[in-house]
mmCIF file of C-alpha atoms and ligand atoms in Angstrom:
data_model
loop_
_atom_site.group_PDB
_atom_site.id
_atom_site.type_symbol
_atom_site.label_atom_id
_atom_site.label_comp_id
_atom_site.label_asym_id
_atom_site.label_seq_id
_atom_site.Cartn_x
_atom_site.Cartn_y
_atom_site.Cartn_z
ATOM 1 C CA UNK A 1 0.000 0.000 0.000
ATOM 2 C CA UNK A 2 1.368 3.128 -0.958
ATOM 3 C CA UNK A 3 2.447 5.359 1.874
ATOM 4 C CA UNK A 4 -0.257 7.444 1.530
ATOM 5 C CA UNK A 5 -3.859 5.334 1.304
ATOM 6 C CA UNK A 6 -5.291 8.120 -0.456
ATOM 7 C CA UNK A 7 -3.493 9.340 -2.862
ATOM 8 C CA UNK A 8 -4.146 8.426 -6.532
ATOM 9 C CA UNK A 9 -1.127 10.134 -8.285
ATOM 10 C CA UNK A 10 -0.855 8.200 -11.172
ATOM 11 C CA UNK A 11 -4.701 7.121 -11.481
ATOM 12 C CA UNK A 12 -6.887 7.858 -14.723
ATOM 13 C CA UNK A 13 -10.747 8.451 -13.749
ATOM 14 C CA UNK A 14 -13.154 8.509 -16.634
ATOM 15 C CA UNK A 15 -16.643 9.983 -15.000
ATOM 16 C CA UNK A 16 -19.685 9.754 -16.733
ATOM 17 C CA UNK A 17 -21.663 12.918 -16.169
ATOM 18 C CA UNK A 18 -18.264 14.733 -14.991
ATOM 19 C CA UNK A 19 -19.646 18.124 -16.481
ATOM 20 C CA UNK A 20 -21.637 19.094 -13.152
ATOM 21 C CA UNK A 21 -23.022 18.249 -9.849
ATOM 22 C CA UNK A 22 -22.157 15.692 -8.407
ATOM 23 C CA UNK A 23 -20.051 14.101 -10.934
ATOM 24 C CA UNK A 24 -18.023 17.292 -11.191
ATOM 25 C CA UNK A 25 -17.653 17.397 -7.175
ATOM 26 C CA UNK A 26 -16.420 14.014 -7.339
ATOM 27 C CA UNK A 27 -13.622 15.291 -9.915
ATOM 28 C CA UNK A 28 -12.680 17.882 -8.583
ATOM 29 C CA UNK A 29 -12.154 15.381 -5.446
ATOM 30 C CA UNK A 30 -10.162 12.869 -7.529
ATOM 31 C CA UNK A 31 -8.134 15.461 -8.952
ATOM 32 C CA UNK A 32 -6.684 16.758 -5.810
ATOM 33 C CA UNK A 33 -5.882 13.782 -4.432
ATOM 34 C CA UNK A 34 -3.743 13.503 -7.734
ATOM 35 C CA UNK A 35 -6.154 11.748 -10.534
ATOM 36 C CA UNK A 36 -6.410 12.750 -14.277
ATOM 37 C CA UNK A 37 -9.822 13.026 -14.908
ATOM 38 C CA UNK A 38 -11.470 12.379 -17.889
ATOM 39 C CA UNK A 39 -15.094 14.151 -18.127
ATOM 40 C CA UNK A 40 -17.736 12.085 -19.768
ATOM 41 C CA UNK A 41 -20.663 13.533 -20.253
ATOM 42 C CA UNK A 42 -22.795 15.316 -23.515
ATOM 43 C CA UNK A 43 -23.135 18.951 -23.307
ATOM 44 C CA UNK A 44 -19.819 20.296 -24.876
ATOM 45 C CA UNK A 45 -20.164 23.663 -22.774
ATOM 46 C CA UNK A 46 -20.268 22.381 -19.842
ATOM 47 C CA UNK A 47 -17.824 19.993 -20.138
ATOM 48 C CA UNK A 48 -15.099 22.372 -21.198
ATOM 49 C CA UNK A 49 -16.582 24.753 -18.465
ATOM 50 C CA UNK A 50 -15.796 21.150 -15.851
ATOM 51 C CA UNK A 51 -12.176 20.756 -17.506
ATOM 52 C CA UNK A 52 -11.179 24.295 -16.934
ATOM 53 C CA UNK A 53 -12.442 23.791 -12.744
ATOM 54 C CA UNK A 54 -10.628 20.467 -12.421
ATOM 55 C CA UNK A 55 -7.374 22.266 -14.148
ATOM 56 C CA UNK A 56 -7.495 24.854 -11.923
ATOM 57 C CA UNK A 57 -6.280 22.352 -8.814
ATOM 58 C CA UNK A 58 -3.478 21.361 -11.231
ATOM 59 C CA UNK A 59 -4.723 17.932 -12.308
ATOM 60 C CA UNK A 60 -4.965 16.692 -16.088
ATOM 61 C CA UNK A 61 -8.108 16.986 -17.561
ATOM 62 C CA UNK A 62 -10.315 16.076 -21.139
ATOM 63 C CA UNK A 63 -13.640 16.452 -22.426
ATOM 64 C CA UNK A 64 -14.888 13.339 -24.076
ATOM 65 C CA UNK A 65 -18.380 12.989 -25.620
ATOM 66 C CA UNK A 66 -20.121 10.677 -24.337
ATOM 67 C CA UNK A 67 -23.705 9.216 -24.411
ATOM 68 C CA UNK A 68 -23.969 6.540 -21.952
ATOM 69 C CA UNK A 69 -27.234 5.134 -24.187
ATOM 70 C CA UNK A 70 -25.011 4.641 -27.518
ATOM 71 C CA UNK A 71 -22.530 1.833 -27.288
ATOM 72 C CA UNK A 72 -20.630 3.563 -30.183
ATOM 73 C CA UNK A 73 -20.466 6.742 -28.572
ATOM 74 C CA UNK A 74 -19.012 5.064 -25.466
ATOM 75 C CA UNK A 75 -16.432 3.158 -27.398
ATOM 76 C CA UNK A 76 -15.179 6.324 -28.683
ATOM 77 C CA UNK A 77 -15.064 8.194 -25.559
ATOM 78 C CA UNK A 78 -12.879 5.354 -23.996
ATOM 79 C CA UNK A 79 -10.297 5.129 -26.779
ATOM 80 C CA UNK A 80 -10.169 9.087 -26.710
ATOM 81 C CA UNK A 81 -9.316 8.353 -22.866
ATOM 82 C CA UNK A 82 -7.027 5.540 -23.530
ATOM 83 C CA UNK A 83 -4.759 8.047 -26.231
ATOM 84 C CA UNK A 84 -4.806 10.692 -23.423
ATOM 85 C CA UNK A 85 -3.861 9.327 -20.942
ATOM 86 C CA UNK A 86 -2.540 5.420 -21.818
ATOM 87 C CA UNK A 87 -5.547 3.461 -20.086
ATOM 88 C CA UNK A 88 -8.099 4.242 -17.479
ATOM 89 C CA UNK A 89 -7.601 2.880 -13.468
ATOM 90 C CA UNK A 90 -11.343 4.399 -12.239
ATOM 91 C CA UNK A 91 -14.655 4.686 -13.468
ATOM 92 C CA UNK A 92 -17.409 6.415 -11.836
ATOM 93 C CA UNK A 93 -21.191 5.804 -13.296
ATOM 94 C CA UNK A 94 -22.360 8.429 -12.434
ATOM 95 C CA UNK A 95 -25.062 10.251 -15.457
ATOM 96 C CA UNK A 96 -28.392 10.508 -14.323
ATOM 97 C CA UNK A 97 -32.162 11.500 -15.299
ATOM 98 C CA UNK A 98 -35.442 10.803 -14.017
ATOM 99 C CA UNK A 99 -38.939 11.717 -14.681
ATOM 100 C CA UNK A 100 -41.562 12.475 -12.557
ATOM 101 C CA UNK A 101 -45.235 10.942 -12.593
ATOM 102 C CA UNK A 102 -47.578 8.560 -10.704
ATOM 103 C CA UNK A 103 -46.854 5.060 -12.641
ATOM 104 C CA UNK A 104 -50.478 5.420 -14.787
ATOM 105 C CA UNK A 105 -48.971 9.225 -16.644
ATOM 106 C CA UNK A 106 -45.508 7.752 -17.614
ATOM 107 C CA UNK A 107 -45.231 7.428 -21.047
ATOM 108 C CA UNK A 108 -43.493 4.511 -22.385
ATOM 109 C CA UNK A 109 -40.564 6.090 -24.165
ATOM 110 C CA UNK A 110 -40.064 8.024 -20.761
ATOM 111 C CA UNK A 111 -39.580 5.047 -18.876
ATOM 112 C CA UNK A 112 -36.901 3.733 -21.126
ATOM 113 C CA UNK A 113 -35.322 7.017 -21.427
ATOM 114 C CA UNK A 114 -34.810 6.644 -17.312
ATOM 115 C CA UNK A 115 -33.969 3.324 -17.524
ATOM 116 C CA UNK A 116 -31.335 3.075 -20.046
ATOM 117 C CA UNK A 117 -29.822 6.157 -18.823
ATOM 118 C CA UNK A 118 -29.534 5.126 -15.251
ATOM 119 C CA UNK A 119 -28.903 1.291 -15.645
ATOM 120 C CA UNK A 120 -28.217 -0.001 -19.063
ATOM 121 C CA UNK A 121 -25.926 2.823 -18.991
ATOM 122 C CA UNK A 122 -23.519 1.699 -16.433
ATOM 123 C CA UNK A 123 -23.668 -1.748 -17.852
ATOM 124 C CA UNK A 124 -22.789 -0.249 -21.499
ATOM 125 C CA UNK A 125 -19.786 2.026 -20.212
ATOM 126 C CA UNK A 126 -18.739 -0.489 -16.885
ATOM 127 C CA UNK A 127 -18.241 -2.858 -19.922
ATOM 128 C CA UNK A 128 -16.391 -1.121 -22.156
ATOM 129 C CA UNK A 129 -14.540 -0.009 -19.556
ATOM 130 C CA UNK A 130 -13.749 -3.201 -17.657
ATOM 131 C CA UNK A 131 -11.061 -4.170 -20.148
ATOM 132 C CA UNK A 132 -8.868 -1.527 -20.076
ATOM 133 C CA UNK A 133 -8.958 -1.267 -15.733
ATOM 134 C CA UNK A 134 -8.278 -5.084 -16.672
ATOM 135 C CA UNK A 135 -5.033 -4.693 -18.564
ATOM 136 C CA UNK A 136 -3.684 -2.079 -15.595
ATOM 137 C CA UNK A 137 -4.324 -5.345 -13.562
ATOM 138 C CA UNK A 138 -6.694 -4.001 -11.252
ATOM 139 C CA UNK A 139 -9.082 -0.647 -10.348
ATOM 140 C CA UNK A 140 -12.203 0.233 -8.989
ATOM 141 C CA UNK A 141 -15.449 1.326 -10.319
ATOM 142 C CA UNK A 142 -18.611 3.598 -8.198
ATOM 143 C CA UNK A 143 -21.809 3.493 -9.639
ATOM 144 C CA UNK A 144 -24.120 6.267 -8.107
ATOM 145 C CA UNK A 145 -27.056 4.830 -6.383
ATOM 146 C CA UNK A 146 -29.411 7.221 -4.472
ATOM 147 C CA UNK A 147 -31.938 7.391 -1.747
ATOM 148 C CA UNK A 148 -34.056 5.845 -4.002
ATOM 149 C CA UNK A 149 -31.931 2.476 -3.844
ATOM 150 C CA UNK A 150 -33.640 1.888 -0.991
ATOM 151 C CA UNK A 151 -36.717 4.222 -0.523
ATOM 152 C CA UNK A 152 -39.587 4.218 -3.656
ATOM 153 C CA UNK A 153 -41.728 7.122 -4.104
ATOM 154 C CA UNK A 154 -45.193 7.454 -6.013
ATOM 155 C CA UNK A 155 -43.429 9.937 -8.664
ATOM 156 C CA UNK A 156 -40.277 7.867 -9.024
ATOM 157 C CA UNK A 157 -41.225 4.554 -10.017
ATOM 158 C CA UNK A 158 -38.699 4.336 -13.520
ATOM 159 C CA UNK A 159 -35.910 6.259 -11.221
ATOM 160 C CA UNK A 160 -36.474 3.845 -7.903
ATOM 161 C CA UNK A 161 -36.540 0.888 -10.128
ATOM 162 C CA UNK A 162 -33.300 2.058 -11.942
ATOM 163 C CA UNK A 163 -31.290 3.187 -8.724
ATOM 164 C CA UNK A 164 -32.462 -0.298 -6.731
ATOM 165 C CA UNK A 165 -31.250 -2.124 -9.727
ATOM 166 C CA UNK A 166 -27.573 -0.055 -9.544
ATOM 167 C CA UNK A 167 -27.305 -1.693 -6.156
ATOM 168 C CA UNK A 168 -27.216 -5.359 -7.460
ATOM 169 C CA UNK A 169 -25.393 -4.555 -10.423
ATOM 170 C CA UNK A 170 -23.005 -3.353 -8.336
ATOM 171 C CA UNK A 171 -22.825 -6.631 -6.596
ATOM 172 C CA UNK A 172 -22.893 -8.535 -9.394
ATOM 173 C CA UNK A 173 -20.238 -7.048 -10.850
ATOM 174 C CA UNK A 174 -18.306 -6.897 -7.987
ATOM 175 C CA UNK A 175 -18.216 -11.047 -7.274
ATOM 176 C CA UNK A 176 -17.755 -10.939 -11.193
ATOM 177 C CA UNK A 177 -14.617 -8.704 -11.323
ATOM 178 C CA UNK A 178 -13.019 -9.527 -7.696
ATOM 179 C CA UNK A 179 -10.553 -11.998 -9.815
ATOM 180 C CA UNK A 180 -9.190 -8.803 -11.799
ATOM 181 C CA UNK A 181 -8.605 -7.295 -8.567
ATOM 182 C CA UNK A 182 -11.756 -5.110 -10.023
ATOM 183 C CA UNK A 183 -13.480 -3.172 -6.535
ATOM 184 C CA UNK A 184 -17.478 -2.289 -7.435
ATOM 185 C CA UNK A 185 -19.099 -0.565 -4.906
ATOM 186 C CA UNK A 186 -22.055 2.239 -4.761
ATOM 187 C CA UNK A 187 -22.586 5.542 -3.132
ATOM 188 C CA UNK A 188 -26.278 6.429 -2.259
ATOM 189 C CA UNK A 189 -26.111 10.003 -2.167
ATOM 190 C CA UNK A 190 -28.819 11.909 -0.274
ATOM 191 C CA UNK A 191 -30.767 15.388 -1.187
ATOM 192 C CA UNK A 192 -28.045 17.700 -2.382
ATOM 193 C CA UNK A 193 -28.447 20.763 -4.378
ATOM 194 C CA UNK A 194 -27.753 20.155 -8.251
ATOM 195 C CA UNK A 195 -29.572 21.024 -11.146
ATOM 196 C CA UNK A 196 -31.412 17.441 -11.021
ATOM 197 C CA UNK A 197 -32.993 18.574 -7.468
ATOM 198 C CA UNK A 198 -33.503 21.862 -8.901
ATOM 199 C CA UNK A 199 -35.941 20.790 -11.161
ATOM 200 C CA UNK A 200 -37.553 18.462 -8.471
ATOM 201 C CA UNK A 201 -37.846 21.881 -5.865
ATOM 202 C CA UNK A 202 -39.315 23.819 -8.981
ATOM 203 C CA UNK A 203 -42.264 20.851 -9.025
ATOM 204 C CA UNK A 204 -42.382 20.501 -4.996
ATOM 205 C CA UNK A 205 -40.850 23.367 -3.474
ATOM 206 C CA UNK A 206 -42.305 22.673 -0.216
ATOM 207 C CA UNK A 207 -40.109 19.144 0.119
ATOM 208 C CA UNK A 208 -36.505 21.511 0.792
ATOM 209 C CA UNK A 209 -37.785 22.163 4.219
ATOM 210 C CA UNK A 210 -39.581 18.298 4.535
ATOM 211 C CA UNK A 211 -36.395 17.131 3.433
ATOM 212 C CA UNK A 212 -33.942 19.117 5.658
ATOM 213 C CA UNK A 213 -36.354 18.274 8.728
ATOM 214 C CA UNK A 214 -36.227 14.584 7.897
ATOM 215 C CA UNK A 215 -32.681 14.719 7.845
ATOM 216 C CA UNK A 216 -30.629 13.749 11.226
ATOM 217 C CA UNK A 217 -28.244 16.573 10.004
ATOM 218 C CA UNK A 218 -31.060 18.722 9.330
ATOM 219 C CA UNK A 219 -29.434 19.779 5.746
ATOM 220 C CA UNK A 220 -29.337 19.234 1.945
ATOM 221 C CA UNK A 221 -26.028 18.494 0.968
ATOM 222 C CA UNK A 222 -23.563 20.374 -1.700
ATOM 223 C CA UNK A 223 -21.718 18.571 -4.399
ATOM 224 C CA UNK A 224 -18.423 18.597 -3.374
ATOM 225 C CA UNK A 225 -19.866 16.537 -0.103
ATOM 226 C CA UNK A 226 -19.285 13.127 -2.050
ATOM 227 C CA UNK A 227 -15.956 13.642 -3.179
ATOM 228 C CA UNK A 228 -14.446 12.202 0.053
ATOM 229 C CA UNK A 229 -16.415 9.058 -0.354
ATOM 230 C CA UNK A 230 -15.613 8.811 -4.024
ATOM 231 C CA UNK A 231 -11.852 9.312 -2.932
ATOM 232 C CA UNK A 232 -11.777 6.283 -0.196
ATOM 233 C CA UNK A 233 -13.425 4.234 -2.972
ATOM 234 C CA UNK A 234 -11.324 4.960 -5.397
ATOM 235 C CA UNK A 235 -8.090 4.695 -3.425
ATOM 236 C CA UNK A 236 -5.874 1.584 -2.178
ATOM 237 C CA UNK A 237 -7.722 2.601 1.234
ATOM 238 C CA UNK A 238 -10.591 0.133 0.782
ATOM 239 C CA UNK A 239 -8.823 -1.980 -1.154
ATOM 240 C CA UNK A 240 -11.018 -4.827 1.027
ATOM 241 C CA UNK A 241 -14.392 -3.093 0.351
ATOM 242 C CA UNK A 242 -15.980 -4.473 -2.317
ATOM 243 C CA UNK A 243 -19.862 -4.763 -3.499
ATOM 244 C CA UNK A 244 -21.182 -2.490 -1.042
ATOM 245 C CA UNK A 245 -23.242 0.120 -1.229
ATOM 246 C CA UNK A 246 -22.503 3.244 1.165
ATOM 247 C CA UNK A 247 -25.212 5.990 2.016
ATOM 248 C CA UNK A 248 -23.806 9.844 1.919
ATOM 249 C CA UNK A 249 -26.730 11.348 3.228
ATOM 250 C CA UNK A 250 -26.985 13.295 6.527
ATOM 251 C CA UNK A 251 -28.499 10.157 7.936
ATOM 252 C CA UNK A 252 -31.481 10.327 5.842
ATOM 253 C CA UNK A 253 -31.769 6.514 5.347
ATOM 254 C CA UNK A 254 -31.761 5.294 8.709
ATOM 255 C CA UNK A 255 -34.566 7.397 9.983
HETATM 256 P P1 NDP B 301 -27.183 16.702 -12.805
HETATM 257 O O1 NDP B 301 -28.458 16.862 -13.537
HETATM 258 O O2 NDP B 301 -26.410 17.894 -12.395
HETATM 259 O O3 NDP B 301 -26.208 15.718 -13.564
HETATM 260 C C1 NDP B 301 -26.657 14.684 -14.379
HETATM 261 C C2 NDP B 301 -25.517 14.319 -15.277
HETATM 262 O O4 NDP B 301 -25.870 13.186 -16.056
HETATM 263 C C3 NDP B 301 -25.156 15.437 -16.224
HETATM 264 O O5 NDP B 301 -23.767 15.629 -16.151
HETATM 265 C C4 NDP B 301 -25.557 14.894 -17.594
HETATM 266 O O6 NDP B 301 -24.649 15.263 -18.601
HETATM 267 C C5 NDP B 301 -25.432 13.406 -17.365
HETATM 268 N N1 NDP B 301 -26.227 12.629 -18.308
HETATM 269 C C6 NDP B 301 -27.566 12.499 -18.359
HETATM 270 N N2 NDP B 301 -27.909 11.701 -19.376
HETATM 271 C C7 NDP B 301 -26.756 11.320 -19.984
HETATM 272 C C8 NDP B 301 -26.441 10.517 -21.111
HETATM 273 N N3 NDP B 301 -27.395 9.898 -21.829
HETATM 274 N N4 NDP B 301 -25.141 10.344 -21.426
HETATM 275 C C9 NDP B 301 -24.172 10.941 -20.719
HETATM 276 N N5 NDP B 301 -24.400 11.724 -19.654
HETATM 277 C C10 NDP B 301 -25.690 11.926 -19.308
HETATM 278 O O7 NDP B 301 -27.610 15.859 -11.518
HETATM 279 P P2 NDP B 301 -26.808 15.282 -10.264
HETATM 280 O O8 NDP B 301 -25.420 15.747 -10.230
HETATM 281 O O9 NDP B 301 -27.696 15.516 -9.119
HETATM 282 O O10 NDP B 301 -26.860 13.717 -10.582
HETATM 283 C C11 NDP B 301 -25.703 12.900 -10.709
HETATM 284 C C12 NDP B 301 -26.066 11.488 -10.284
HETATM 285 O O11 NDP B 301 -26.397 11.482 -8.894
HETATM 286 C C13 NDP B 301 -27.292 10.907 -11.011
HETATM 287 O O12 NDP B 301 -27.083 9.538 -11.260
HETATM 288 C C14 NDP B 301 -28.402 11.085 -9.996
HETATM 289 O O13 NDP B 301 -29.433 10.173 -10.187
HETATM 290 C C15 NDP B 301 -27.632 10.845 -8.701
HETATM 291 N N6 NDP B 301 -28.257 11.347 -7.500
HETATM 292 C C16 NDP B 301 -28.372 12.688 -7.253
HETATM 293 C C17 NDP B 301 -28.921 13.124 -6.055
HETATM 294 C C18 NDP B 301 -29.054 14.553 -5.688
HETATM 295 O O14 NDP B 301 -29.624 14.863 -4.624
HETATM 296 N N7 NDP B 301 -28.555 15.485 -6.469
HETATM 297 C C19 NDP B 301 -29.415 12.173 -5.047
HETATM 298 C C20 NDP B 301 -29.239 10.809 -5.419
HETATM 299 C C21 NDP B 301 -28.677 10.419 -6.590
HETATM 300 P P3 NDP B 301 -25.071 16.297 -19.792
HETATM 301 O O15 NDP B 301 -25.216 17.623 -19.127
HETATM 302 O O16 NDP B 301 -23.920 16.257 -20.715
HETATM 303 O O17 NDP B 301 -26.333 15.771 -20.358
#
């Protein structure tokens, strides 16, 4: 084990949805503890606006295009990784979407669109991916969960069924890689303010308040608040942590 647990000097992250949020946080975390981050994600303008934060701690940084729904896409945005930077150590699932409606108004193509996004996604990129963490003989991959691994809600039902099936894909993938020396685990993240909740306080703006009550820290989080997860996870430091799913939440989930 390196002398410090933490540090991932040498490491190549690729994160899918890098350009923001919590993605970005997570980064930005990586970065400082000495990654080369590769942002993943659609929207060119944001990405190059992500890039320029994660330079500014004096990391390495790209902009790859990247929809996690198009196998092709993916392909290319790993081998534009794998020129950069000579092969990739860390992947982080970590795009997102969701739609809200009782289960009777969702349309059909809605549900996919939430579906494929959140899980076929990470199976798409954690298996394009896999090979190259493969050949560096060994890594570890997050997939973002959420509250709604665990909890279901009567406007969630494509997201709830998408984030409760990241948690056994996570597992499954973990048993399946453990002979590459491969860690899967999953952070549930909590409320925290993004442009994802943003949208969801526009619709309910009374929940902020519910939520922050409900909350044994009595607080929504900021992005930057999973970065120290991500790091541990991502570092020789749980090197024996493997298929597990970790709640970053304010204590949300056990009350
Ligand atoms: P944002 O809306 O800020 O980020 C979502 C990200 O997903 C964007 O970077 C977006 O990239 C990317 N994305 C969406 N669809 C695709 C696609 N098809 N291909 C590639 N990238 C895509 O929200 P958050 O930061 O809040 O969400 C990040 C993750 O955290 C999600 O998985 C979400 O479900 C999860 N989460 C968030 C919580 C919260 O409280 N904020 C709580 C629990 C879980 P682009 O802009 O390029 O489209």
């Amino acid at each position: 084990m390196a002398a410090n647990p933490f540090d991932l000097s040498g490491k190549v992250a690729f994160i899918t949805g890098g350009n923001g949020g919590l993605g970005l946080g997570m980064g930005i975390g990586l970065a400082e503890a000495g990654a080369s981050i590769v942002v993943a994600s659609r929207d060119e303008a944001k990405t190059r606006n992500a890039v320029a934060q994660i330079e500014a701690t004096g990391a390495s940084a790209i902009g790859v295009s990247c929809d996690v729904v198009d196998a092709g896409s993916i392909a290319s945005a790993v081998a534009q990784a794998v020129e950069a930077f000579g092969g990739i150590d860390i992947l982080i699932n970590n795009s997102g979407t969701s739609f809200r409606a009782q289960p009777e108004d969702i349309p059909e193509d809605e549900w996919d669109r939430v579906i494929d996004t959140n899980l076929k996604g990470p199976f798409l990129v954690s298996k394009a991916v896999y090979p190259e963490i493969k050949n560096r003989g060994g890594g570890k991959i997050i997939n973002i969960g959420s509250m709604m691994s665990i909890f279901a809600s009567e406007y969630a039902s494509p997201y709830a069924s998408s984030k409760g099936g990241i948690v056994q894909f996570t597992k499954a993938c973990a048993i399946a890689w453990a002979k590459d020396n491969i860690n899967v685990n999953s952070i549930l993240p909590g409320w925290i303010h993004t442009d994802m909740t943003g949208a969801f306080l526009k619709m309910y703006p009374e929940r902020e308040a519910l939520i922050a009550d409900r909350t044994p820290l009595a607080r929504w989080g900021q992005p930057h608040e999973l970065a120290g997860t991500a790091v541990f996870l991502c570092s020789a430091a749980s090197d024996f942590v493997t298929g597990a799913s970790i709640a970053v939440d304010g204590g949300y989930s056990i009350k």
